[in-house]
């Protein structure tokens, strides 16, 4: 593409048109696969990434990729090259941790499940009097009240929670916008620091940025994992993290050895130490790739386990209600 219409700096409109065309053409021509390999007797027209069916959220995709493209254009064409020093990365990690630990971030969640100061969720608590010899009538009234609870109160709770989520999103977006503006205006390299901060805040493998087991970095992804862990405890879901933890420990060990070898080579040249450093770096790359793959599999398995647990909890609640009614 670069040979046909020139570089990005010389012909930006053509690149923008090409990207827009890629996103807006017919779905059957999106992500066209090269080759004649057949799936279910047909030549695949687009990649479903291993899933039986895949629906692309066109508007969301366009918005996100447009923002990413705008950021790349600004950083690559209009800003000086950033300095990726260990000190700068360390500062960004601390700033990301400070963002999620700040009072503004924490306070935004206080009203997540509250409507006008009251809890959104209320348990089913029918006020039905039971009289002697009217057990059957009581059961009928209890079932009627439960159906009303599902069709009216429960639906109202879900709508209230949806409104709370929208308000929370607006509050966090405003807080993030304020943080971005402060970063952008703080130093001449502020825009670079903002882009780095946003990448760290949403980086799925944040633990790979640390060099020690006790160094607990935090970002939006780690906060999500904390919320998921709380849900798992309520659903009695256990996530097997043994494989990823072993890989992470291996990565940290290799990083430590890599730093030792680099320090040794900084003092004196040694062919043996240089070869060991190259071997360590290859082992580190392999371990990181294995960790990412293992973590992705762990996340997918956890998601499936939660779906099963939620369905089981609903079924158990229905059975319990039926048994209580019959007894």
PDB file of C-alpha atoms in Angstrom:
ATOM      1  CA  UNK A   1       0.000   0.000   0.000  1.00  0.00           C
ATOM      2  CA  UNK A   2       2.848   2.350   0.881  1.00  0.00           C
ATOM      3  CA  UNK A   3       4.419   1.858  -2.568  1.00  0.00           C
ATOM      4  CA  UNK A   4       1.185   2.701  -4.358  1.00  0.00           C
ATOM      5  CA  UNK A   5      -0.003   5.876  -2.618  1.00  0.00           C
ATOM      6  CA  UNK A   6       3.092   7.063  -0.796  1.00  0.00           C
ATOM      7  CA  UNK A   7       3.927   7.426   2.853  1.00  0.00           C
ATOM      8  CA  UNK A   8       1.517   8.371   5.629  1.00  0.00           C
ATOM      9  CA  UNK A   9       2.969  11.869   5.889  1.00  0.00           C
ATOM     10  CA  UNK A  10       2.539  12.511   2.154  1.00  0.00           C
ATOM     11  CA  UNK A  11      -0.960  11.129   1.547  1.00  0.00           C
ATOM     12  CA  UNK A  12      -2.885  10.932   4.814  1.00  0.00           C
ATOM     13  CA  UNK A  13      -6.379  11.280   3.203  1.00  0.00           C
ATOM     14  CA  UNK A  14      -5.854   8.152   1.089  1.00  0.00           C
ATOM     15  CA  UNK A  15      -4.902   6.118   4.146  1.00  0.00           C
ATOM     16  CA  UNK A  16      -7.953   7.410   6.030  1.00  0.00           C
ATOM     17  CA  UNK A  17     -10.213   6.518   3.075  1.00  0.00           C
ATOM     18  CA  UNK A  18      -8.699   3.039   2.873  1.00  0.00           C
ATOM     19  CA  UNK A  19      -9.293   2.412   6.580  1.00  0.00           C
ATOM     20  CA  UNK A  20     -12.856   3.716   6.404  1.00  0.00           C
ATOM     21  CA  UNK A  21     -13.527   1.511   3.393  1.00  0.00           C
ATOM     22  CA  UNK A  22     -12.166  -1.544   5.159  1.00  0.00           C
ATOM     23  CA  UNK A  23     -14.503  -0.940   8.099  1.00  0.00           C
ATOM     24  CA  UNK A  24     -17.658  -0.119   6.175  1.00  0.00           C
ATOM     25  CA  UNK A  25     -17.708  -2.569   3.264  1.00  0.00           C
ATOM     26  CA  UNK A  26     -20.009  -5.583   3.296  1.00  0.00           C
ATOM     27  CA  UNK A  27     -19.389  -7.989   6.205  1.00  0.00           C
ATOM     28  CA  UNK A  28     -18.694 -10.886   3.865  1.00  0.00           C
ATOM     29  CA  UNK A  29     -15.611  -9.082   2.519  1.00  0.00           C
ATOM     30  CA  UNK A  30     -14.204  -7.980   5.871  1.00  0.00           C
ATOM     31  CA  UNK A  31     -10.960  -9.606   7.044  1.00  0.00           C
ATOM     32  CA  UNK A  32     -10.698 -11.582   3.816  1.00  0.00           C
ATOM     33  CA  UNK A  33      -8.550 -14.676   4.192  1.00  0.00           C
ATOM     34  CA  UNK A  34      -5.999 -15.484   1.532  1.00  0.00           C
ATOM     35  CA  UNK A  35      -6.022 -19.081   0.304  1.00  0.00           C
ATOM     36  CA  UNK A  36      -8.412 -21.789  -0.788  1.00  0.00           C
ATOM     37  CA  UNK A  37      -8.719 -23.691   2.489  1.00  0.00           C
ATOM     38  CA  UNK A  38     -12.341 -24.715   2.997  1.00  0.00           C
ATOM     39  CA  UNK A  39     -14.352 -24.681   6.222  1.00  0.00           C
ATOM     40  CA  UNK A  40     -17.580 -26.720   6.273  1.00  0.00           C
ATOM     41  CA  UNK A  41     -17.244 -27.169   2.516  1.00  0.00           C
ATOM     42  CA  UNK A  42     -16.990 -23.433   1.825  1.00  0.00           C
ATOM     43  CA  UNK A  43     -14.145 -21.010   1.288  1.00  0.00           C
ATOM     44  CA  UNK A  44     -14.157 -18.675   4.341  1.00  0.00           C
ATOM     45  CA  UNK A  45     -14.912 -15.048   3.532  1.00  0.00           C
ATOM     46  CA  UNK A  46     -13.741 -13.632   6.869  1.00  0.00           C
ATOM     47  CA  UNK A  47     -12.074 -14.789  10.048  1.00  0.00           C
ATOM     48  CA  UNK A  48     -14.293 -15.852  12.971  1.00  0.00           C
ATOM     49  CA  UNK A  49     -11.226 -16.424  15.200  1.00  0.00           C
ATOM     50  CA  UNK A  50     -12.251 -19.986  16.015  1.00  0.00           C
ATOM     51  CA  UNK A  51     -15.868 -19.209  16.950  1.00  0.00           C
ATOM     52  CA  UNK A  52     -18.881 -20.717  15.218  1.00  0.00           C
ATOM     53  CA  UNK A  53     -20.441 -17.291  14.694  1.00  0.00           C
ATOM     54  CA  UNK A  54     -19.001 -13.829  15.082  1.00  0.00           C
ATOM     55  CA  UNK A  55     -20.832 -10.511  14.922  1.00  0.00           C
ATOM     56  CA  UNK A  56     -18.749  -7.363  14.444  1.00  0.00           C
ATOM     57  CA  UNK A  57     -19.944  -4.285  16.309  1.00  0.00           C
ATOM     58  CA  UNK A  58     -19.346  -1.957  13.361  1.00  0.00           C
ATOM     59  CA  UNK A  59     -19.929   1.396  15.069  1.00  0.00           C
ATOM     60  CA  UNK A  60     -17.891   0.489  18.144  1.00  0.00           C
ATOM     61  CA  UNK A  61     -15.066  -0.865  15.993  1.00  0.00           C
ATOM     62  CA  UNK A  62     -14.966   2.268  13.851  1.00  0.00           C
ATOM     63  CA  UNK A  63     -14.915   4.553  16.898  1.00  0.00           C
ATOM     64  CA  UNK A  64     -12.119   2.648  18.627  1.00  0.00           C
ATOM     65  CA  UNK A  65      -9.953   2.178  15.562  1.00  0.00           C
ATOM     66  CA  UNK A  66     -10.474   5.807  14.547  1.00  0.00           C
ATOM     67  CA  UNK A  67      -9.226   6.916  17.948  1.00  0.00           C
ATOM     68  CA  UNK A  68      -6.257   4.551  17.742  1.00  0.00           C
ATOM     69  CA  UNK A  69      -5.444   5.773  14.222  1.00  0.00           C
ATOM     70  CA  UNK A  70      -5.617   9.406  15.339  1.00  0.00           C
ATOM     71  CA  UNK A  71      -3.270   8.658  18.243  1.00  0.00           C
ATOM     72  CA  UNK A  72      -0.802   6.865  15.950  1.00  0.00           C
ATOM     73  CA  UNK A  73      -0.834   9.744  13.454  1.00  0.00           C
ATOM     74  CA  UNK A  74      -0.185  12.355  16.128  1.00  0.00           C
ATOM     75  CA  UNK A  75       2.574  10.341  17.806  1.00  0.00           C
ATOM     76  CA  UNK A  76       4.335   9.167  14.643  1.00  0.00           C
ATOM     77  CA  UNK A  77       4.092  12.304  12.521  1.00  0.00           C
ATOM     78  CA  UNK A  78       3.860  15.317  14.823  1.00  0.00           C
ATOM     79  CA  UNK A  79       5.612  14.437  18.084  1.00  0.00           C
ATOM     80  CA  UNK A  80       9.259  13.762  18.875  1.00  0.00           C
ATOM     81  CA  UNK A  81      10.216  10.179  19.554  1.00  0.00           C
ATOM     82  CA  UNK A  82       9.480   9.126  23.157  1.00  0.00           C
ATOM     83  CA  UNK A  83      12.143   7.997  25.566  1.00  0.00           C
ATOM     84  CA  UNK A  84      11.367   4.519  26.889  1.00  0.00           C
ATOM     85  CA  UNK A  85      13.655   4.564  29.903  1.00  0.00           C
ATOM     86  CA  UNK A  86      13.144   2.282  32.934  1.00  0.00           C
ATOM     87  CA  UNK A  87      12.511   5.376  35.037  1.00  0.00           C
ATOM     88  CA  UNK A  88       9.769   6.613  32.680  1.00  0.00           C
ATOM     89  CA  UNK A  89       8.063   3.210  32.635  1.00  0.00           C
ATOM     90  CA  UNK A  90       8.315   2.965  36.418  1.00  0.00           C
ATOM     91  CA  UNK A  91       6.735   6.409  36.781  1.00  0.00           C
ATOM     92  CA  UNK A  92       3.896   5.416  34.445  1.00  0.00           C
ATOM     93  CA  UNK A  93       3.227   2.248  36.451  1.00  0.00           C
ATOM     94  CA  UNK A  94       3.044   4.278  39.649  1.00  0.00           C
ATOM     95  CA  UNK A  95       0.734   6.835  38.032  1.00  0.00           C
ATOM     96  CA  UNK A  96      -1.599   4.082  36.794  1.00  0.00           C
ATOM     97  CA  UNK A  97      -1.667   2.599  40.280  1.00  0.00           C
ATOM     98  CA  UNK A  98      -2.354   6.029  41.737  1.00  0.00           C
ATOM     99  CA  UNK A  99      -5.248   6.490  39.317  1.00  0.00           C
ATOM    100  CA  UNK A 100      -7.134   3.372  40.454  1.00  0.00           C
ATOM    101  CA  UNK A 101      -6.302   3.999  44.129  1.00  0.00           C
ATOM    102  CA  UNK A 102      -7.420   7.631  44.088  1.00  0.00           C
ATOM    103  CA  UNK A 103     -10.453   8.823  46.027  1.00  0.00           C
ATOM    104  CA  UNK A 104     -12.143  10.068  42.850  1.00  0.00           C
ATOM    105  CA  UNK A 105     -11.927   6.584  41.338  1.00  0.00           C
ATOM    106  CA  UNK A 106     -13.107   4.806  44.499  1.00  0.00           C
ATOM    107  CA  UNK A 107     -15.910   7.251  45.256  1.00  0.00           C
ATOM    108  CA  UNK A 108     -17.345   6.825  41.773  1.00  0.00           C
ATOM    109  CA  UNK A 109     -18.305   3.239  42.647  1.00  0.00           C
ATOM    110  CA  UNK A 110     -20.100   4.118  45.870  1.00  0.00           C
ATOM    111  CA  UNK A 111     -23.339   4.831  44.046  1.00  0.00           C
ATOM    112  CA  UNK A 112     -23.121   1.896  41.635  1.00  0.00           C
ATOM    113  CA  UNK A 113     -25.865  -0.157  43.309  1.00  0.00           C
ATOM    114  CA  UNK A 114     -27.761   2.646  45.016  1.00  0.00           C
ATOM    115  CA  UNK A 115     -30.765   4.564  43.750  1.00  0.00           C
ATOM    116  CA  UNK A 116     -31.432   7.854  45.579  1.00  0.00           C
ATOM    117  CA  UNK A 117     -29.308   6.613  48.452  1.00  0.00           C
ATOM    118  CA  UNK A 118     -31.116   3.280  48.785  1.00  0.00           C
ATOM    119  CA  UNK A 119     -29.784  -0.130  47.660  1.00  0.00           C
ATOM    120  CA  UNK A 120     -30.966  -1.027  44.169  1.00  0.00           C
ATOM    121  CA  UNK A 121     -31.407  -4.727  44.922  1.00  0.00           C
ATOM    122  CA  UNK A 122     -34.115  -5.841  47.330  1.00  0.00           C
ATOM    123  CA  UNK A 123     -34.823  -9.447  48.288  1.00  0.00           C
ATOM    124  CA  UNK A 124     -38.153 -11.084  47.589  1.00  0.00           C
ATOM    125  CA  UNK A 125     -40.110 -10.395  50.765  1.00  0.00           C
ATOM    126  CA  UNK A 126     -43.850 -10.928  50.289  1.00  0.00           C
ATOM    127  CA  UNK A 127     -46.105  -9.638  53.047  1.00  0.00           C
ATOM    128  CA  UNK A 128     -48.740 -12.346  53.035  1.00  0.00           C
ATOM    129  CA  UNK A 129     -50.455 -13.530  56.176  1.00  0.00           C
ATOM    130  CA  UNK A 130     -50.908 -17.274  56.601  1.00  0.00           C
ATOM    131  CA  UNK A 131     -53.978 -18.528  58.414  1.00  0.00           C
ATOM    132  CA  UNK A 132     -54.720 -21.970  59.780  1.00  0.00           C
ATOM    133  CA  UNK A 133     -56.172 -24.329  57.174  1.00  0.00           C
ATOM    134  CA  UNK A 134     -55.280 -22.049  54.256  1.00  0.00           C
ATOM    135  CA  UNK A 135     -51.924 -23.471  53.235  1.00  0.00           C
ATOM    136  CA  UNK A 136     -53.005 -23.965  49.619  1.00  0.00           C
ATOM    137  CA  UNK A 137     -54.326 -20.410  49.351  1.00  0.00           C
ATOM    138  CA  UNK A 138     -51.095 -19.144  50.882  1.00  0.00           C
ATOM    139  CA  UNK A 139     -49.054 -21.054  48.308  1.00  0.00           C
ATOM    140  CA  UNK A 140     -51.096 -19.636  45.454  1.00  0.00           C
ATOM    141  CA  UNK A 141     -50.677 -16.087  46.770  1.00  0.00           C
ATOM    142  CA  UNK A 142     -46.943 -16.696  47.251  1.00  0.00           C
ATOM    143  CA  UNK A 143     -46.529 -17.826  43.651  1.00  0.00           C
ATOM    144  CA  UNK A 144     -48.526 -14.844  42.413  1.00  0.00           C
ATOM    145  CA  UNK A 145     -46.347 -12.479  44.465  1.00  0.00           C
ATOM    146  CA  UNK A 146     -43.173 -14.112  43.125  1.00  0.00           C
ATOM    147  CA  UNK A 147     -44.322 -13.740  39.502  1.00  0.00           C
ATOM    148  CA  UNK A 148     -45.115 -10.099  40.187  1.00  0.00           C
ATOM    149  CA  UNK A 149     -41.670  -9.684  41.750  1.00  0.00           C
ATOM    150  CA  UNK A 150     -39.988 -11.117  38.632  1.00  0.00           C
ATOM    151  CA  UNK A 151     -42.073  -9.125  36.155  1.00  0.00           C
ATOM    152  CA  UNK A 152     -42.167  -5.795  37.977  1.00  0.00           C
ATOM    153  CA  UNK A 153     -39.762  -5.232  40.866  1.00  0.00           C
ATOM    154  CA  UNK A 154     -36.881  -7.267  39.451  1.00  0.00           C
ATOM    155  CA  UNK A 155     -37.191  -5.555  36.080  1.00  0.00           C
ATOM    156  CA  UNK A 156     -37.212  -2.187  37.836  1.00  0.00           C
ATOM    157  CA  UNK A 157     -34.034  -3.116  39.748  1.00  0.00           C
ATOM    158  CA  UNK A 158     -32.277  -4.035  36.511  1.00  0.00           C
ATOM    159  CA  UNK A 159     -33.248  -0.722  34.905  1.00  0.00           C
ATOM    160  CA  UNK A 160     -32.047   1.208  37.950  1.00  0.00           C
ATOM    161  CA  UNK A 161     -28.746  -0.667  37.873  1.00  0.00           C
ATOM    162  CA  UNK A 162     -28.352   0.105  34.180  1.00  0.00           C
ATOM    163  CA  UNK A 163     -28.834   3.815  34.911  1.00  0.00           C
ATOM    164  CA  UNK A 164     -26.299   3.591  37.744  1.00  0.00           C
ATOM    165  CA  UNK A 165     -23.803   1.988  35.360  1.00  0.00           C
ATOM    166  CA  UNK A 166     -24.282   4.792  32.828  1.00  0.00           C
ATOM    167  CA  UNK A 167     -23.763   7.392  35.541  1.00  0.00           C
ATOM    168  CA  UNK A 168     -20.653   5.588  36.759  1.00  0.00           C
ATOM    169  CA  UNK A 169     -19.277   5.457  33.224  1.00  0.00           C
ATOM    170  CA  UNK A 170     -19.852   9.184  32.772  1.00  0.00           C
ATOM    171  CA  UNK A 171     -18.153   9.964  36.091  1.00  0.00           C
ATOM    172  CA  UNK A 172     -15.106   7.802  35.355  1.00  0.00           C
ATOM    173  CA  UNK A 173     -14.845   9.202  31.826  1.00  0.00           C
ATOM    174  CA  UNK A 174     -14.842  12.748  33.159  1.00  0.00           C
ATOM    175  CA  UNK A 175     -12.178  11.804  35.721  1.00  0.00           C
ATOM    176  CA  UNK A 176     -10.044  10.153  33.033  1.00  0.00           C
ATOM    177  CA  UNK A 177     -10.430  13.171  30.725  1.00  0.00           C
ATOM    178  CA  UNK A 178      -9.275  15.449  33.547  1.00  0.00           C
ATOM    179  CA  UNK A 179      -6.267  13.217  34.212  1.00  0.00           C
ATOM    180  CA  UNK A 180      -5.366  13.144  30.504  1.00  0.00           C
ATOM    181  CA  UNK A 181      -5.532  16.926  30.242  1.00  0.00           C
ATOM    182  CA  UNK A 182      -3.259  17.328  33.254  1.00  0.00           C
ATOM    183  CA  UNK A 183      -0.725  14.893  31.790  1.00  0.00           C
ATOM    184  CA  UNK A 184      -0.794  16.494  28.361  1.00  0.00           C
ATOM    185  CA  UNK A 185      -0.148  19.971  29.773  1.00  0.00           C
ATOM    186  CA  UNK A 186       2.432  18.990  32.406  1.00  0.00           C
ATOM    187  CA  UNK A 187       5.518  18.522  30.205  1.00  0.00           C
ATOM    188  CA  UNK A 188       6.575  19.021  26.560  1.00  0.00           C
ATOM    189  CA  UNK A 189       6.287  15.225  26.176  1.00  0.00           C
ATOM    190  CA  UNK A 190       2.893  15.176  27.829  1.00  0.00           C
ATOM    191  CA  UNK A 191       1.038  13.607  24.889  1.00  0.00           C
ATOM    192  CA  UNK A 192       3.516  10.743  24.786  1.00  0.00           C
ATOM    193  CA  UNK A 193       3.103  10.214  28.517  1.00  0.00           C
ATOM    194  CA  UNK A 194      -0.686  10.223  28.138  1.00  0.00           C
ATOM    195  CA  UNK A 195      -0.556   7.530  25.451  1.00  0.00           C
ATOM    196  CA  UNK A 196       1.785   5.450  27.598  1.00  0.00           C
ATOM    197  CA  UNK A 197      -0.454   5.877  30.651  1.00  0.00           C
ATOM    198  CA  UNK A 198      -3.558   4.793  28.725  1.00  0.00           C
ATOM    199  CA  UNK A 199      -1.742   1.720  27.430  1.00  0.00           C
ATOM    200  CA  UNK A 200      -0.652   0.795  30.959  1.00  0.00           C
ATOM    201  CA  UNK A 201      -4.143   1.379  32.379  1.00  0.00           C
ATOM    202  CA  UNK A 202      -5.640  -1.149  29.962  1.00  0.00           C
ATOM    203  CA  UNK A 203      -2.680  -3.551  29.616  1.00  0.00           C
ATOM    204  CA  UNK A 204      -3.886  -7.126  30.126  1.00  0.00           C
ATOM    205  CA  UNK A 205      -0.482  -8.504  31.142  1.00  0.00           C
ATOM    206  CA  UNK A 206       0.518  -5.798  33.612  1.00  0.00           C
ATOM    207  CA  UNK A 207       2.398  -8.233  35.832  1.00  0.00           C
ATOM    208  CA  UNK A 208       4.928  -8.649  33.017  1.00  0.00           C
ATOM    209  CA  UNK A 209       5.995  -5.045  33.561  1.00  0.00           C
ATOM    210  CA  UNK A 210       7.249  -5.808  37.069  1.00  0.00           C
ATOM    211  CA  UNK A 211      10.643  -7.218  38.021  1.00  0.00           C
ATOM    212  CA  UNK A 212       9.869  -8.658  41.450  1.00  0.00           C
ATOM    213  CA  UNK A 213       7.201 -10.902  42.953  1.00  0.00           C
ATOM    214  CA  UNK A 214       6.365  -8.384  45.675  1.00  0.00           C
ATOM    215  CA  UNK A 215       5.885  -5.503  43.248  1.00  0.00           C
ATOM    216  CA  UNK A 216       2.091  -5.216  42.935  1.00  0.00           C
ATOM    217  CA  UNK A 217       1.239  -2.955  40.003  1.00  0.00           C
ATOM    218  CA  UNK A 218      -2.411  -2.039  39.487  1.00  0.00           C
ATOM    219  CA  UNK A 219      -4.534  -0.811  36.604  1.00  0.00           C
ATOM    220  CA  UNK A 220      -8.105  -1.089  35.339  1.00  0.00           C
ATOM    221  CA  UNK A 221      -7.609  -4.750  34.415  1.00  0.00           C
ATOM    222  CA  UNK A 222      -6.402  -5.704  37.901  1.00  0.00           C
ATOM    223  CA  UNK A 223      -9.392  -3.892  39.397  1.00  0.00           C
ATOM    224  CA  UNK A 224     -11.665  -5.927  37.134  1.00  0.00           C
ATOM    225  CA  UNK A 225      -9.983  -9.110  38.341  1.00  0.00           C
ATOM    226  CA  UNK A 226     -10.627  -8.092  41.953  1.00  0.00           C
ATOM    227  CA  UNK A 227     -14.322  -7.650  41.172  1.00  0.00           C
ATOM    228  CA  UNK A 228     -14.388 -11.008  39.384  1.00  0.00           C
ATOM    229  CA  UNK A 229     -12.686 -12.680  42.342  1.00  0.00           C
ATOM    230  CA  UNK A 230     -15.406 -11.324  44.639  1.00  0.00           C
ATOM    231  CA  UNK A 231     -18.067 -12.704  42.294  1.00  0.00           C
ATOM    232  CA  UNK A 232     -16.231 -16.044  42.158  1.00  0.00           C
ATOM    233  CA  UNK A 233     -16.298 -16.294  45.953  1.00  0.00           C
ATOM    234  CA  UNK A 234     -20.059 -15.746  45.958  1.00  0.00           C
ATOM    235  CA  UNK A 235     -20.573 -18.302  43.186  1.00  0.00           C
ATOM    236  CA  UNK A 236     -18.064 -20.730  44.695  1.00  0.00           C
ATOM    237  CA  UNK A 237     -16.036 -20.715  41.484  1.00  0.00           C
ATOM    238  CA  UNK A 238     -12.391 -21.773  41.775  1.00  0.00           C
ATOM    239  CA  UNK A 239      -9.898 -20.614  39.145  1.00  0.00           C
ATOM    240  CA  UNK A 240      -6.812 -22.791  38.647  1.00  0.00           C
ATOM    241  CA  UNK A 241      -3.915 -20.321  38.432  1.00  0.00           C
ATOM    242  CA  UNK A 242      -1.135 -22.832  39.017  1.00  0.00           C
ATOM    243  CA  UNK A 243       0.148 -22.847  35.418  1.00  0.00           C
ATOM    244  CA  UNK A 244       0.220 -19.075  34.967  1.00  0.00           C
ATOM    245  CA  UNK A 245       1.765 -18.533  38.405  1.00  0.00           C
ATOM    246  CA  UNK A 246       4.614 -20.940  37.605  1.00  0.00           C
ATOM    247  CA  UNK A 247       5.202 -19.204  34.289  1.00  0.00           C
ATOM    248  CA  UNK A 248       5.179 -15.790  35.959  1.00  0.00           C
ATOM    249  CA  UNK A 249       7.710 -16.939  38.560  1.00  0.00           C
ATOM    250  CA  UNK A 250       9.886 -18.282  35.733  1.00  0.00           C
ATOM    251  CA  UNK A 251       9.672 -14.935  33.922  1.00  0.00           C
ATOM    252  CA  UNK A 252      10.676 -12.988  37.023  1.00  0.00           C
ATOM    253  CA  UNK A 253      13.597 -15.360  37.606  1.00  0.00           C
ATOM    254  CA  UNK A 254      14.787 -14.965  34.005  1.00  0.00           C
ATOM    255  CA  UNK A 255      14.464 -11.180  34.249  1.00  0.00           C
ATOM    256  CA  UNK A 256      16.609 -11.193  37.376  1.00  0.00           C
ATOM    257  CA  UNK A 257      19.263 -13.340  35.686  1.00  0.00           C
ATOM    258  CA  UNK A 258      19.139 -11.140  32.586  1.00  0.00           C
ATOM    259  CA  UNK A 259      19.820  -8.043  34.686  1.00  0.00           C
ATOM    260  CA  UNK A 260      22.714  -9.773  36.454  1.00  0.00           C
ATOM    261  CA  UNK A 261      24.326 -10.727  33.152  1.00  0.00           C
ATOM    262  CA  UNK A 262      23.870  -7.224  31.775  1.00  0.00           C
ATOM    263  CA  UNK A 263      25.571  -5.786  34.858  1.00  0.00           C
ATOM    264  CA  UNK A 264      28.470  -8.223  34.477  1.00  0.00           C
ATOM    265  CA  UNK A 265      28.925  -7.394  30.787  1.00  0.00           C
ATOM    266  CA  UNK A 266      28.825  -3.716  31.653  1.00  0.00           C
ATOM    267  CA  UNK A 267      31.952  -4.186  33.758  1.00  0.00           C
ATOM    268  CA  UNK A 268      33.871  -6.603  31.511  1.00  0.00           C
ATOM    269  CA  UNK A 269      33.448  -8.355  28.178  1.00  0.00           C
ATOM    270  CA  UNK A 270      32.956 -12.097  28.387  1.00  0.00           C
ATOM    271  CA  UNK A 271      32.031 -14.336  25.484  1.00  0.00           C
ATOM    272  CA  UNK A 272      30.612 -16.924  27.835  1.00  0.00           C
ATOM    273  CA  UNK A 273      28.455 -14.379  29.649  1.00  0.00           C
ATOM    274  CA  UNK A 274      27.304 -12.899  26.341  1.00  0.00           C
ATOM    275  CA  UNK A 275      26.150 -16.295  25.082  1.00  0.00           C
ATOM    276  CA  UNK A 276      24.341 -16.945  28.333  1.00  0.00           C
ATOM    277  CA  UNK A 277      22.638 -13.560  28.062  1.00  0.00           C
ATOM    278  CA  UNK A 278      21.429 -14.363  24.534  1.00  0.00           C
ATOM    279  CA  UNK A 279      20.134 -17.741  25.706  1.00  0.00           C
ATOM    280  CA  UNK A 280      18.379 -16.132  28.667  1.00  0.00           C
ATOM    281  CA  UNK A 281      16.721 -13.557  26.424  1.00  0.00           C
ATOM    282  CA  UNK A 282      15.378 -16.298  24.125  1.00  0.00           C
ATOM    283  CA  UNK A 283      14.096 -18.248  27.131  1.00  0.00           C
ATOM    284  CA  UNK A 284      12.458 -15.078  28.435  1.00  0.00           C
ATOM    285  CA  UNK A 285      10.694 -14.432  25.113  1.00  0.00           C
ATOM    286  CA  UNK A 286       9.400 -18.010  25.065  1.00  0.00           C
ATOM    287  CA  UNK A 287       8.229 -17.828  28.686  1.00  0.00           C
ATOM    288  CA  UNK A 288       6.388 -14.535  28.060  1.00  0.00           C
ATOM    289  CA  UNK A 289       4.642 -15.969  24.988  1.00  0.00           C
ATOM    290  CA  UNK A 290       3.631 -19.065  26.967  1.00  0.00           C
ATOM    291  CA  UNK A 291       2.382 -16.908  29.843  1.00  0.00           C
ATOM    292  CA  UNK A 292       0.194 -14.790  27.583  1.00  0.00           C
ATOM    293  CA  UNK A 293      -1.263 -17.876  25.955  1.00  0.00           C
ATOM    294  CA  UNK A 294      -1.834 -19.530  29.330  1.00  0.00           C
ATOM    295  CA  UNK A 295      -3.469 -16.430  30.807  1.00  0.00           C
ATOM    296  CA  UNK A 296      -5.800 -16.092  27.820  1.00  0.00           C
ATOM    297  CA  UNK A 297      -6.860 -19.724  28.253  1.00  0.00           C
ATOM    298  CA  UNK A 298      -7.331 -19.177  32.000  1.00  0.00           C
ATOM    299  CA  UNK A 299      -9.525 -16.124  31.408  1.00  0.00           C
ATOM    300  CA  UNK A 300     -11.693 -18.002  28.910  1.00  0.00           C
ATOM    301  CA  UNK A 301     -12.055 -20.997  31.230  1.00  0.00           C
ATOM    302  CA  UNK A 302     -12.977 -18.700  34.118  1.00  0.00           C
ATOM    303  CA  UNK A 303     -15.622 -17.014  31.970  1.00  0.00           C
ATOM    304  CA  UNK A 304     -17.186 -20.363  31.100  1.00  0.00           C
ATOM    305  CA  UNK A 305     -17.092 -21.499  34.742  1.00  0.00           C
ATOM    306  CA  UNK A 306     -18.901 -18.337  35.817  1.00  0.00           C
ATOM    307  CA  UNK A 307     -21.652 -18.836  33.251  1.00  0.00           C
ATOM    308  CA  UNK A 308     -22.170 -22.392  34.475  1.00  0.00           C
ATOM    309  CA  UNK A 309     -22.142 -21.277  38.120  1.00  0.00           C
ATOM    310  CA  UNK A 310     -24.648 -18.472  37.483  1.00  0.00           C
ATOM    311  CA  UNK A 311     -26.992 -20.850  35.683  1.00  0.00           C
ATOM    312  CA  UNK A 312     -26.620 -23.351  38.542  1.00  0.00           C
ATOM    313  CA  UNK A 313     -27.341 -20.684  41.154  1.00  0.00           C
ATOM    314  CA  UNK A 314     -30.516 -19.646  39.350  1.00  0.00           C
ATOM    315  CA  UNK A 315     -31.671 -23.245  39.042  1.00  0.00           C
ATOM    316  CA  UNK A 316     -30.932 -23.885  42.721  1.00  0.00           C
ATOM    317  CA  UNK A 317     -32.875 -20.799  43.739  1.00  0.00           C
ATOM    318  CA  UNK A 318     -35.874 -21.982  41.716  1.00  0.00           C
ATOM    319  CA  UNK A 319     -35.711 -25.460  43.279  1.00  0.00           C
ATOM    320  CA  UNK A 320     -35.430 -23.997  46.772  1.00  0.00           C
ATOM    321  CA  UNK A 321     -38.455 -21.799  46.183  1.00  0.00           C
ATOM    322  CA  UNK A 322     -40.463 -24.768  44.880  1.00  0.00           C
ATOM    323  CA  UNK A 323     -39.520 -26.964  47.854  1.00  0.00           C
ATOM    324  CA  UNK A 324     -40.384 -24.220  50.327  1.00  0.00           C
ATOM    325  CA  UNK A 325     -43.707 -23.679  48.622  1.00  0.00           C
ATOM    326  CA  UNK A 326     -44.617 -27.382  48.691  1.00  0.00           C
ATOM    327  CA  UNK A 327     -43.578 -27.787  52.305  1.00  0.00           C
TER     328      UNK A 327
END
